[in-house]
Coordinates of C-alpha atoms in Angstrom, one line a residue:
M1 CA 14.9 -5.5 -62.4
K2 CA 12.0 -7.8 -62.1
T3 CA 8.8 -6.8 -60.3
M4 CA 8.9 -7.5 -56.6
G5 CA 6.3 -10.1 -55.6
D6 CA 5.5 -12.9 -53.2
R7 CA 7.7 -15.5 -54.8
A8 CA 10.3 -15.3 -52.0
T9 CA 9.5 -14.1 -48.5
L10 CA 12.2 -15.9 -46.6
L11 CA 13.5 -13.2 -44.2
E12 CA 11.9 -10.0 -43.1
T13 CA 13.2 -7.3 -40.9
G14 CA 11.8 -6.7 -37.5
R15 CA 11.8 -3.7 -35.1
V16 CA 14.9 -1.4 -35.5
D17 CA 15.9 -1.5 -31.8
T18 CA 19.1 -0.8 -29.9
D19 CA 20.9 -3.4 -32.0
R20 CA 19.0 -1.9 -35.0
V21 CA 17.6 -5.1 -36.4
E22 CA 15.5 -8.2 -35.5
L23 CA 15.4 -11.0 -38.0
R24 CA 12.7 -13.6 -38.5
R25 CA 12.5 -16.7 -40.7
A26 CA 9.4 -17.0 -42.9
D27 CA 9.8 -20.3 -44.6
E28 CA 11.2 -22.4 -41.7
G29 CA 10.0 -22.5 -38.1
T30 CA 13.5 -22.0 -36.6
D31 CA 16.0 -19.2 -36.3
T32 CA 18.9 -21.5 -37.1
A33 CA 19.8 -23.6 -40.1
T34 CA 21.8 -26.7 -40.2
A35 CA 25.1 -26.9 -42.1
E36 CA 23.4 -29.2 -44.5
D37 CA 20.7 -26.6 -45.2
E38 CA 23.3 -23.9 -45.7
A39 CA 25.4 -26.1 -48.1
R40 CA 22.2 -26.9 -50.1
H41 CA 21.3 -23.2 -50.4
R42 CA 24.8 -22.2 -51.3
H43 CA 25.0 -24.8 -54.1
A44 CA 21.6 -23.7 -55.5
A45 CA 22.6 -20.0 -55.2
E46 CA 25.8 -20.7 -57.2
E47 CA 23.5 -22.2 -59.8
G48 CA 21.5 -19.0 -59.9
D49 CA 18.5 -19.9 -57.8
T50 CA 17.0 -16.6 -56.6
E51 CA 15.2 -18.1 -53.6
S52 CA 18.4 -19.8 -52.3
M53 CA 20.4 -16.6 -52.8
S54 CA 17.9 -14.8 -50.6
V55 CA 17.9 -17.5 -48.0
L56 CA 21.7 -17.8 -48.0
G57 CA 22.1 -14.0 -47.7
A58 CA 19.7 -14.0 -44.8
L59 CA 21.6 -16.8 -43.0
L60 CA 24.9 -15.0 -43.4
L61 CA 23.3 -11.7 -42.3
R62 CA 21.9 -13.3 -39.2
R63 CA 25.4 -14.7 -38.4
G64 CA 26.9 -11.3 -38.8
D65 CA 28.8 -12.0 -41.9
L66 CA 27.9 -8.8 -43.7
D67 CA 30.5 -9.1 -46.4
G68 CA 29.4 -12.6 -47.3
A69 CA 25.7 -11.8 -47.2
E70 CA 25.7 -8.6 -49.3
P71 CA 26.4 -10.1 -52.8
Y72 CA 23.8 -12.8 -52.4
L73 CA 21.2 -10.3 -51.2
R74 CA 22.0 -7.8 -54.0
A75 CA 21.7 -10.6 -56.6
A76 CA 18.4 -11.8 -55.2
T77 CA 17.1 -8.3 -55.1
A78 CA 18.0 -7.8 -58.7
E79 CA 15.8 -10.7 -59.5
G80 CA 12.8 -9.2 -57.8
D81 CA 12.9 -10.9 -54.4
R82 CA 11.3 -8.5 -51.9
A83 CA 12.6 -10.3 -48.8
A84 CA 16.1 -9.9 -50.1
A85 CA 15.5 -6.1 -50.7
N86 CA 14.2 -5.8 -47.2
N87 CA 17.3 -7.6 -45.8
L88 CA 19.6 -5.7 -48.0
G89 CA 18.2 -2.6 -46.3
V90 CA 18.9 -4.2 -42.9
L91 CA 22.5 -4.9 -43.9
L92 CA 23.0 -1.3 -45.2
H93 CA 21.5 0.1 -42.0
Q94 CA 23.9 -1.9 -40.0
R95 CA 26.8 -0.6 -42.1
G96 CA 25.6 3.0 -41.4
Y97 CA 24.1 3.8 -44.8
A98 CA 20.6 4.7 -43.5
D99 CA 19.4 6.6 -46.6
E100 CA 20.4 3.8 -49.0
A101 CA 18.8 1.3 -46.6
A102 CA 15.6 3.3 -46.7
G103 CA 15.6 3.2 -50.5
W104 CA 15.6 -0.6 -50.5
W105 CA 13.0 -0.8 -47.7
R106 CA 10.8 1.5 -49.8
I107 CA 11.1 -0.9 -52.8
A108 CA 10.3 -3.9 -50.6
A109 CA 7.4 -2.1 -48.8
V110 CA 5.8 -1.0 -52.1
A111 CA 6.0 -4.7 -53.1
G112 CA 4.0 -5.6 -50.0
S113 CA 6.6 -6.3 -47.3
A114 CA 5.1 -5.5 -44.0
A115 CA 8.5 -5.8 -42.3
A116 CA 10.0 -3.4 -44.7
A117 CA 7.2 -0.9 -44.2
H118 CA 7.8 -1.2 -40.4
A119 CA 11.5 -0.5 -40.9
L120 CA 10.8 2.4 -43.2
G121 CA 8.4 3.9 -40.7
R122 CA 11.0 3.6 -37.9
H123 CA 13.5 5.3 -40.2
F124 CA 11.2 8.3 -40.9
R125 CA 10.4 8.6 -37.2
E126 CA 14.0 8.7 -36.3
R127 CA 14.4 11.5 -38.9
G128 CA 11.5 13.4 -37.3
D129 CA 9.2 13.0 -40.3
E130 CA 6.2 11.7 -38.3
P131 CA 3.5 11.9 -41.0
A132 CA 5.7 9.7 -43.3
A133 CA 6.4 7.4 -40.3
E134 CA 2.7 7.0 -39.5
Y135 CA 1.9 6.2 -43.2
W136 CA 4.4 3.4 -43.4
L137 CA 3.8 2.0 -39.9
R138 CA 0.1 1.9 -40.7
Q139 CA 0.9 0.0 -43.9
S140 CA 2.9 -2.5 -41.9
A141 CA 0.3 -2.8 -39.1
E142 CA -2.6 -3.3 -41.5
H143 CA -0.7 -6.1 -43.1
G144 CA -0.7 -7.9 -39.7
H145 CA 2.9 -7.1 -38.7
A146 CA 3.1 -7.2 -34.9
L147 CA 6.2 -4.9 -34.7
G148 CA 4.6 -2.5 -37.1
A149 CA 1.4 -2.4 -35.0
Y150 CA 3.4 -1.8 -31.8
A151 CA 5.4 1.0 -33.4
L152 CA 2.3 2.6 -34.8
A153 CA 0.6 2.4 -31.4
D154 CA 3.7 4.1 -29.8
L155 CA 3.5 6.9 -32.3
L156 CA -0.2 7.4 -31.9
E157 CA 0.1 7.4 -28.1
H158 CA 2.7 10.1 -28.4
H159 CA 0.1 12.3 -30.0
G160 CA -2.7 11.2 -27.6
D161 CA -4.6 9.5 -30.4
V162 CA -7.3 7.1 -29.1
G163 CA -6.5 4.7 -31.9
A164 CA -3.4 3.7 -30.2
E165 CA -5.2 1.1 -28.1
R166 CA -6.4 -0.8 -31.2
W167 CA -2.9 -1.3 -32.4
L168 CA -1.5 -2.1 -29.0
R169 CA -4.1 -4.8 -28.8
A170 CA -3.3 -6.1 -32.3
A171 CA 0.4 -6.4 -31.5
A172 CA -0.4 -8.0 -28.1
E173 CA -2.7 -10.5 -29.7
Q174 CA 0.2 -11.6 -32.0
G175 CA 2.4 -12.2 -28.9
H176 CA 4.3 -8.9 -28.7
R177 CA 5.2 -8.8 -25.0
E178 CA 5.9 -5.1 -24.7
A179 CA 2.6 -4.3 -26.4
A180 CA 0.9 -6.7 -23.9
Y181 CA 2.5 -4.9 -21.0
R182 CA 1.6 -1.4 -22.2
L183 CA -1.9 -2.5 -23.0
A184 CA -2.2 -3.8 -19.4
R185 CA -0.9 -0.5 -18.1
L186 CA -3.4 1.4 -20.2
L187 CA -6.2 -0.8 -18.9
D188 CA -4.9 -0.4 -15.3
R189 CA -5.3 3.4 -15.7
R190 CA -8.8 2.9 -17.1
A191 CA -9.7 0.7 -14.1
G192 CA -8.3 3.3 -11.7
T193 CA -5.7 0.8 -10.2
P194 CA -3.3 0.6 -8.8
T195 CA -2.4 4.3 -9.1
G196 CA -6.0 5.4 -8.4
G197 CA -6.6 3.2 -5.4
G198 CA -7.8 -0.3 -4.5
P199 CA -6.0 -3.3 -3.0
A200 CA -3.3 -3.4 -5.6
A201 CA -2.5 0.3 -4.8
D202 CA -2.3 -0.5 -1.1
V203 CA 0.1 -3.3 -1.7
A204 CA 2.2 -1.2 -4.1
N205 CA 2.3 1.6 -1.5
R206 CA 3.3 -0.7 1.4
R207 CA 6.0 -2.3 -0.8
G208 CA 7.3 1.1 -1.9
I209 CA 6.6 0.2 -5.6
T210 CA 6.2 3.2 -7.8
W211 CA 4.2 2.0 -10.8
D212 CA 6.1 3.4 -13.8
T213 CA 3.3 5.4 -15.4
D214 CA 4.0 6.7 -18.9
P215 CA 2.5 10.2 -19.2
R216 CA 1.4 9.3 -22.7
M217 CA -0.9 6.6 -21.5
L218 CA -4.5 7.3 -22.5
R219 CA -7.2 8.0 -20.0
T220 CA -10.4 6.3 -21.2
S221 CA -13.7 5.4 -19.8
S222 CA -14.7 2.3 -17.9
A223 CA -15.9 -0.9 -19.6
A224 CA -19.1 -0.9 -21.5
P225 CA -21.8 -3.4 -20.6
G226 CA -20.9 -6.9 -21.6
E227 CA -17.2 -6.1 -21.9
K228 CA -14.5 -7.6 -19.6
P229 CA -13.7 -5.3 -16.7
P230 CA -10.5 -3.3 -17.4
A231 CA -8.8 -4.6 -14.3
L232 CA -9.5 -8.2 -15.2
E233 CA -8.3 -7.7 -18.7
A234 CA -5.2 -5.9 -17.5
E235 CA -4.3 -8.9 -15.4
Q236 CA -4.7 -11.1 -18.4
W237 CA -2.2 -9.0 -20.5
Y238 CA 0.2 -8.7 -17.6
R239 CA 0.1 -12.5 -17.4
Q240 CA 0.8 -12.9 -21.1
A241 CA 3.7 -10.5 -21.1
A242 CA 5.1 -12.0 -17.9
A243 CA 4.9 -15.5 -19.4
R244 CA 7.0 -14.2 -22.3
G245 CA 9.7 -12.9 -20.0
H246 CA 8.7 -9.3 -19.4
R247 CA 10.1 -8.6 -15.9
R248 CA 8.0 -5.5 -15.2
A249 CA 4.8 -7.3 -16.2
A250 CA 5.8 -10.1 -13.8
L251 CA 6.3 -7.5 -11.0
H252 CA 2.9 -6.0 -11.6
L253 CA 1.2 -9.4 -11.8
G254 CA 2.8 -10.2 -8.5
V255 CA 1.4 -7.1 -6.9
I256 CA -2.1 -7.9 -8.2
L257 CA -2.0 -11.4 -6.9
E258 CA -0.6 -10.3 -3.5
A259 CA -3.5 -7.8 -3.2
R260 CA -5.9 -10.7 -3.8
G261 CA -4.2 -12.8 -1.2
E262 CA -2.7 -15.3 -3.6
L263 CA 0.7 -15.1 -2.0
K264 CA 2.3 -18.3 -3.3
E265 CA 1.7 -17.4 -6.9
A266 CA 2.6 -13.7 -6.3
G267 CA 5.9 -14.9 -4.8
R268 CA 6.6 -17.0 -7.9
W269 CA 6.1 -14.0 -10.2
Y270 CA 8.2 -11.8 -7.9
L271 CA 10.9 -14.4 -8.0
T272 CA 10.8 -14.6 -11.8
S273 CA 11.0 -10.9 -12.2
A274 CA 13.8 -10.6 -9.6
K275 CA 15.9 -13.3 -11.3
D276 CA 15.5 -11.3 -14.5
G277 CA 17.1 -8.3 -12.8
E278 CA 14.1 -6.3 -11.6
P279 CA 15.2 -4.8 -8.2
R280 CA 11.6 -3.8 -7.2
A281 CA 10.5 -7.4 -7.5
A282 CA 13.4 -8.5 -5.4
C283 CA 12.4 -6.0 -2.8
A284 CA 8.7 -7.0 -2.9
L285 CA 9.8 -10.7 -2.6
G286 CA 11.7 -9.7 0.5
F287 CA 8.6 -8.2 2.1
L288 CA 6.6 -11.2 1.2
L289 CA 9.2 -13.5 2.9
R290 CA 9.4 -11.2 5.9
D291 CA 5.6 -11.3 6.3
A292 CA 5.8 -15.1 6.2
G293 CA 8.3 -15.0 9.1
D294 CA 11.4 -15.7 7.0
E295 CA 13.6 -12.7 7.9
E296 CA 16.8 -14.3 6.8
S297 CA 15.6 -15.0 3.2
A298 CA 14.0 -11.6 3.1
A299 CA 17.3 -9.9 3.9
V300 CA 19.0 -11.8 1.0
W301 CA 16.6 -10.4 -1.5
W302 CA 16.6 -6.9 0.0
L303 CA 20.4 -6.9 -0.1
R304 CA 20.2 -7.9 -3.8
A305 CA 17.7 -5.2 -4.6
A306 CA 19.6 -2.6 -2.5
Q307 CA 22.9 -3.3 -4.3
E308 CA 21.0 -2.6 -7.5
G309 CA 20.0 0.8 -6.3
D310 CA 16.5 0.1 -4.8
G311 CA 16.1 2.6 -2.0
N312 CA 13.0 0.9 -0.5
A313 CA 15.1 -2.3 0.0
A314 CA 17.8 -0.3 1.6
N315 CA 15.3 1.2 4.0
A316 CA 13.9 -2.3 4.8
L317 CA 17.4 -3.5 5.6
G318 CA 17.9 -0.5 7.8
A319 CA 14.7 -1.2 9.7
Q320 CA 15.7 -4.8 10.1
H321 CA 19.1 -3.9 11.7
A322 CA 17.5 -1.1 13.8
A323 CA 15.1 -3.7 15.3
R324 CA 18.1 -5.8 16.3
G325 CA 19.7 -2.8 18.0
E326 CA 22.4 -2.5 15.3
Q327 CA 22.1 1.2 15.0
Q328 CA 25.2 1.9 13.0
T329 CA 24.4 -0.7 10.4
A330 CA 20.8 0.6 10.2
E331 CA 22.1 4.2 9.7
R332 CA 24.4 3.0 6.9
W333 CA 21.5 1.5 5.1
Y334 CA 19.2 4.5 5.6
R335 CA 21.9 6.6 4.1
A336 CA 22.2 4.2 1.2
A337 CA 18.5 4.6 0.6
L338 CA 18.8 8.3 0.6
D339 CA 21.7 8.2 -1.8
A340 CA 19.5 6.0 -4.1
G341 CA 17.0 8.9 -4.1
D342 CA 14.5 7.5 -1.6
I343 CA 13.6 10.3 0.8
N344 CA 12.2 7.8 3.2
G345 CA 15.9 7.3 4.1
A346 CA 16.0 10.8 5.6
Y347 CA 12.8 10.2 7.5
N348 CA 14.1 6.9 8.9
L349 CA 17.4 8.6 9.9
G350 CA 15.3 11.1 11.8
L351 CA 13.4 8.4 13.6
L352 CA 16.7 6.6 14.4
C353 CA 18.2 9.8 15.8
A354 CA 15.1 10.6 17.8
A355 CA 15.1 7.2 19.4
Q356 CA 18.7 7.7 20.5
G357 CA 17.9 11.1 22.0
R358 CA 19.9 12.9 19.2
T359 CA 17.2 15.6 18.9
A360 CA 19.1 18.1 16.9
Q361 CA 20.2 15.6 14.3
A362 CA 16.6 14.1 14.2
E363 CA 15.3 17.6 13.5
Q364 CA 17.8 18.1 10.6
W365 CA 16.8 14.8 9.0
Y366 CA 13.1 15.4 9.5
R367 CA 13.5 18.9 7.9
R368 CA 15.3 17.4 4.9
A369 CA 12.6 14.9 4.3
A370 CA 9.8 17.4 5.0
Y371 CA 11.2 20.0 2.5
A372 CA 11.2 17.2 -0.1
G373 CA 7.5 16.7 0.5
H374 CA 7.5 13.7 3.0
R375 CA 4.3 14.3 4.9
E376 CA 5.0 12.0 7.9
A377 CA 8.4 13.7 8.3
A378 CA 6.6 17.1 8.4
N379 CA 4.3 15.7 11.1
A380 CA 7.3 14.3 13.0
L381 CA 9.1 17.6 12.7
A382 CA 6.1 19.5 14.0
I383 CA 5.8 17.1 17.0
L384 CA 9.5 17.6 17.8
L385 CA 9.1 21.4 17.6
L386 CA 6.0 21.2 19.8
Q387 CA 7.8 19.2 22.4
G388 CA 10.5 21.8 22.4
G389 CA 7.9 24.5 23.2
D390 CA 7.8 26.0 19.7
A391 CA 4.1 25.8 19.0
S392 CA 4.2 28.6 16.4
G393 CA 6.9 26.8 14.5
A394 CA 5.1 23.4 14.7
E395 CA 1.7 24.6 13.4
P396 CA 2.9 25.3 9.7
W397 CA 4.4 21.9 9.5
F398 CA 1.3 20.2 10.9
S399 CA -0.7 22.1 8.3
K400 CA 1.7 21.2 5.4
A401 CA 1.6 17.5 6.4
A402 CA -2.2 17.5 6.8
E403 CA -2.7 19.2 3.5
A404 CA -0.5 16.5 1.9
G405 CA -2.8 13.8 3.3
S406 CA -1.3 12.9 6.7
V407 CA -4.2 11.8 8.9
D408 CA -2.1 12.0 12.1
A409 CA -1.1 15.6 11.3
A410 CA -4.8 16.5 10.9
F411 CA -5.5 15.0 14.3
N412 CA -2.6 16.8 15.8
L413 CA -3.9 20.1 14.5
G414 CA -7.1 19.3 16.2
I415 CA -5.3 18.8 19.5
L416 CA -3.3 22.0 18.9
H417 CA -6.5 24.1 18.4
A418 CA -8.3 22.4 21.3
G419 CA -5.4 23.3 23.6
R420 CA -6.0 26.9 22.7
G421 CA -9.7 26.7 23.3
E422 CA -10.4 27.0 19.6
D423 CA -13.1 24.4 19.6
R424 CA -14.6 25.1 16.2
A425 CA -11.2 24.9 14.4
A426 CA -10.3 21.8 16.4
L427 CA -13.5 20.1 15.4
E428 CA -12.9 20.8 11.7
W429 CA -9.5 19.0 11.8
Y430 CA -10.9 16.2 13.9
E431 CA -13.6 15.7 11.4
R432 CA -11.1 15.7 8.5
A433 CA -9.0 13.1 10.3
A434 CA -12.1 11.0 11.2
A435 CA -13.3 11.0 7.6
A436 CA -9.9 9.4 6.7
G437 CA -10.4 6.7 9.3
H438 CA -8.5 8.1 12.3
T439 CA -10.0 6.3 15.3
E440 CA -9.2 8.8 18.0
A441 CA -10.4 11.7 15.8
A442 CA -13.7 10.0 15.4
L443 CA -13.9 9.7 19.2
Q444 CA -13.2 13.4 19.6
V445 CA -15.9 14.3 17.0
G446 CA -18.4 12.0 18.8
I447 CA -17.7 13.7 22.1
A448 CA -18.1 17.1 20.6
L449 CA -21.4 16.2 19.0
L450 CA -22.7 14.7 22.2
R451 CA -21.8 18.0 23.9
D452 CA -23.8 19.8 21.3
G453 CA -26.7 17.5 21.6
D454 CA -26.5 15.8 18.2
E455 CA -26.9 12.2 19.4
R456 CA -27.5 10.7 16.0
E457 CA -24.2 12.0 14.4
A458 CA -22.4 11.4 17.7
E459 CA -23.5 7.8 17.7
A460 CA -22.2 7.3 14.1
H461 CA -18.8 8.6 15.1
L462 CA -18.6 6.7 18.3
R463 CA -19.4 3.5 16.4
R464 CA -16.5 4.3 14.0
A465 CA -14.2 4.9 17.0
A466 CA -15.3 1.8 18.8
G467 CA -15.1 -0.3 15.7
G468 CA -11.6 1.0 15.1
G469 CA -10.5 -0.3 18.5
S470 CA -11.0 2.7 20.8
A471 CA -11.8 1.5 24.3
E472 CA -13.1 5.0 25.2
G473 CA -15.2 5.0 22.1
A474 CA -16.8 1.7 23.0
F475 CA -17.5 2.9 26.6
R476 CA -19.0 6.1 25.5
L477 CA -21.1 4.3 22.9
G478 CA -22.3 1.9 25.6
M479 CA -23.2 4.9 27.8
L480 CA -25.2 6.5 24.9
L481 CA -27.1 3.4 24.2
D482 CA -27.5 2.6 27.9
A483 CA -29.2 6.0 28.5
R484 CA -31.8 5.2 25.9
Q485 CA -32.9 2.0 27.6
P486 CA -36.0 1.9 29.7
P487 CA -35.5 1.3 33.4
S488 CA -34.8 -2.3 34.1
G489 CA -37.3 -4.3 36.1
P490 CA -37.9 -7.9 37.0
P491 CA -37.7 -10.1 33.9
A492 CA -41.0 -11.0 32.2
L493 CA -42.3 -14.6 32.4
G494 CA -40.2 -16.8 30.2
E495 CA -37.6 -14.1 29.5
S496 CA -34.0 -15.1 29.8
V497 CA -32.1 -13.2 32.5
D498 CA -28.8 -13.8 30.8
E499 CA -29.7 -11.8 27.7
K500 CA -27.3 -9.0 27.1
S501 CA -28.2 -5.6 25.5
E502 CA -26.1 -3.9 22.8
C503 CA -24.8 -1.4 25.3
E504 CA -23.5 -4.2 27.5
E505 CA -21.7 -5.7 24.5
W506 CA -19.9 -2.4 23.9
Y507 CA -19.1 -2.0 27.6
E508 CA -17.6 -5.5 27.5
R509 CA -15.5 -4.7 24.5
A510 CA -14.1 -1.7 26.3
A511 CA -13.7 -3.7 29.5
E512 CA -11.7 -6.4 27.7
Q513 CA -9.3 -3.6 26.5
G514 CA -8.7 -2.6 30.1
H515 CA -11.1 0.3 30.4
R516 CA -11.7 0.6 34.2
R517 CA -15.0 2.4 34.1
A518 CA -16.3 0.0 31.6
Q519 CA -15.2 -2.9 33.8
V520 CA -17.1 -1.5 36.7
R521 CA -20.2 -1.0 34.5
V522 CA -20.1 -4.5 33.1
G523 CA -19.7 -5.8 36.7
M524 CA -22.8 -3.8 37.8
L525 CA -24.8 -5.2 34.8
A526 CA -23.7 -8.7 35.6
A527 CA -24.7 -8.3 39.2
G528 CA -28.1 -7.0 38.1
R529 CA -28.6 -10.2 36.2
G530 CA -27.6 -12.2 39.3
D531 CA -24.3 -13.2 37.8
M532 CA -22.3 -12.6 41.0
A533 CA -19.2 -14.5 39.8
G534 CA -19.0 -12.4 36.6
A535 CA -19.6 -9.2 38.6
A536 CA -16.8 -10.1 41.0
K537 CA -14.4 -10.9 38.1
W538 CA -14.9 -7.5 36.5
Y539 CA -14.9 -5.5 39.8
R540 CA -11.6 -7.2 40.7
E541 CA -10.0 -6.4 37.4
A542 CA -11.0 -2.8 37.7
A543 CA -9.9 -2.6 41.3
E544 CA -6.5 -4.1 40.7
A545 CA -6.0 -1.6 37.8
G546 CA -6.7 1.2 40.3
S547 CA -10.4 1.9 39.9
L548 CA -11.9 3.2 43.2
G549 CA -15.4 2.3 42.1
G550 CA -14.3 -1.2 41.3
A551 CA -12.6 -1.6 44.7
F552 CA -15.8 -0.2 46.5
N553 CA -18.2 -2.5 44.6
L554 CA -15.9 -5.5 45.1
G555 CA -16.0 -4.7 48.8
L556 CA -19.8 -4.7 48.7
L557 CA -19.9 -8.0 47.0
L558 CA -17.5 -9.6 49.4
A559 CA -19.3 -8.2 52.4
R560 CA -22.6 -9.7 51.2
E561 CA -20.8 -13.0 51.0
G562 CA -19.7 -12.6 54.6
R563 CA -16.0 -11.9 53.7
E564 CA -15.8 -8.7 55.6
S565 CA -12.1 -8.8 56.2
E566 CA -11.4 -9.0 52.5
A567 CA -14.0 -6.3 51.8
Q568 CA -12.3 -4.1 54.4
L569 CA -9.0 -4.3 52.5
W570 CA -10.6 -3.1 49.3
W571 CA -12.6 -0.3 51.0
T572 CA -9.5 0.8 52.8
R573 CA -7.6 1.0 49.5
A574 CA -10.4 3.0 47.9
A575 CA -10.9 5.3 51.0
H576 CA -7.2 6.2 51.1
A577 CA -7.3 7.1 47.4
G578 CA -10.3 9.4 48.0
H579 CA -13.5 7.4 47.8
G580 CA -16.0 8.8 50.3
R581 CA -18.5 5.9 50.2
A582 CA -15.7 3.5 51.0
A583 CA -14.7 5.6 54.0
L584 CA -18.3 5.6 55.2
R585 CA -18.5 1.8 54.9
L586 CA -15.3 1.5 56.9
A587 CA -16.8 3.8 59.6
L588 CA -20.0 1.6 59.8
L589 CA -17.9 -1.6 59.9
A590 CA -15.8 -0.2 62.8
A591 CA -18.9 1.0 64.6
R592 CA -20.5 -2.5 64.4
R593 CA -17.3 -4.0 65.9
G594 CA -17.3 -1.4 68.7
E595 CA -14.2 0.3 67.4
L596 CA -15.7 3.8 68.1
G597 CA -12.5 5.8 67.7
E598 CA -11.7 4.1 64.4
G599 CA -15.2 4.6 63.2
E600 CA -15.1 8.3 64.1
R601 CA -11.8 8.8 62.2
W602 CA -13.4 7.2 59.1
C603 CA -16.5 9.4 59.4
V604 CA -14.3 12.5 59.4
R605 CA -12.6 11.2 56.3
A606 CA -16.0 10.5 54.6
V607 CA -17.2 14.1 55.4
E608 CA -14.1 15.5 53.8
L609 CA -14.5 13.3 50.6
G610 CA -18.2 13.5 50.0
P611 CA -20.3 13.5 48.0
A612 CA -23.0 15.6 49.8
E613 CA -25.3 12.7 50.8
V614 CA -22.3 10.7 52.0
A615 CA -21.0 13.6 54.0
E616 CA -24.4 14.2 55.6
R617 CA -24.7 10.5 56.7
A618 CA -21.1 10.4 57.9
A619 CA -21.6 13.6 59.9
R620 CA -24.6 12.1 61.7
L621 CA -22.7 8.9 62.5
R622 CA -19.6 10.9 63.6
D623 CA -21.7 12.9 66.1
A624 CA -23.3 9.7 67.4
L625 CA -20.0 8.0 67.9
H626 CA -18.6 11.1 69.6
Q627 CA -21.5 11.1 72.0
E628 CA -20.8 7.4 72.8
L629 CA -17.1 8.1 73.3
T630 CA -17.8 11.1 75.7
A631 CA -20.7 9.6 77.5

């Protein structure tokens, strides 16, 4: 046999995959040959041309004609053609003669065939001989073979070897799409996203996408100065893999783009991935369409994903039908989600039953989800038990949910302890919930700190509560800031009387959310600036919402404008509801009109209601009216 060399490198093996072989042309840029090419090579091969025998054997092998290919490949191999030796190994491997195939791959690999070295490395790995596998895969990778580099990286990752990244990168740079995807996943972990947090994690969580983390992925440090940030580089590799048809890379790229607000492009990648058969992408596309207001199209993609076993899509369909009042259909989809392994299905079934008043069934579903580790189900179960009077049974579930990260459960534990008078324990849970962004918990912490005299920390928590939309938090923050202001006096020369303080801005924010005490306070501040129209507006809003102070102050404003009849209506409403000052005003109004008996009756009411100074004035007026009546 002649020495194997570089004279003919027509066809090399690729990765031994599920179909055991991947072929690649080395002398021509296409994977198909014309009939004319085949006839030319066949004629030359019959004449004894080694290169044509190798080429013809490769063409027949690619076509699946093993019987026709074998004699040509054996003949070319006998003449020292290393590509033929490599492909003969492929043919024998396909026939099931793995050991004989390995012998020919070794001959070709020693002669410098990177593809044969790759195939030989895969052979040894399948046999469990990892040292030999690493040796031959490294030979293949160092000769620039993409499949060899990828296989070497996979082997090194299995052992936790940091050298894996180098070979993943080498394979990815040569266009290997799975290497590009796995390199992106590795960089994602380095960046801490999406599994470690950030906008992409938020999107993935909202969409119910579990990022398929390979436990072999390496944990490495962040980028060195001057290097591209890992998250940015990860996106680049996701994009390259996705462009080459990798459906999971397309899904991940869609998540990254959606997190960045680039919804149109995100939708395109979700669509690409979904069409390639990725159910999670179909589900994510459904959510994107739902958020855009296209419920009908969203349902189409959810249905497609649910039929392929995506539990999150089944839950989404259930929620859609539940919102339409189609309870039976919703229940069917929630059960489908549960059957697909999505425990959210059990939680949603609990919510559905609870909304229908089926408490016993709701409890059963909540328990099933809670025992499986669903923290919100544990919180919901605890609430259900608490409503049923079982506080001792509720507390462990609240604790379990809170320890698992449920902010609502931590807040509910605070309420539970506060109800028992255990203020210190309540504050600890409120603080925990507040630290996680719970608005009402921040309010409760602020109130507790104010009670303890710690105004600085109280202000910080009240600002969080107010900034989170709490009307009570905004009002109490306004009160805190208001108390620090010096007493107001006449405006200085040139000072604008319309200027509002920060406390008034917080009062207004609370007032706009319907907080009655804040509305009264904003009205008073407006009146102090001479803005009577603004004061009347806020007093009226508060009064119509049931505020006694608002009704009383609105009456004062109307009386000053000479509209006593309308003022009397508001004072009467406030006095009947228990406002002493309003009762005294009605007594004075009746006395001025000479309605002494009416005035005396309102004086009696004012004395009953107080406060002390009002009761004292009302008593004097009552005595005076009584004397007039009995004179």
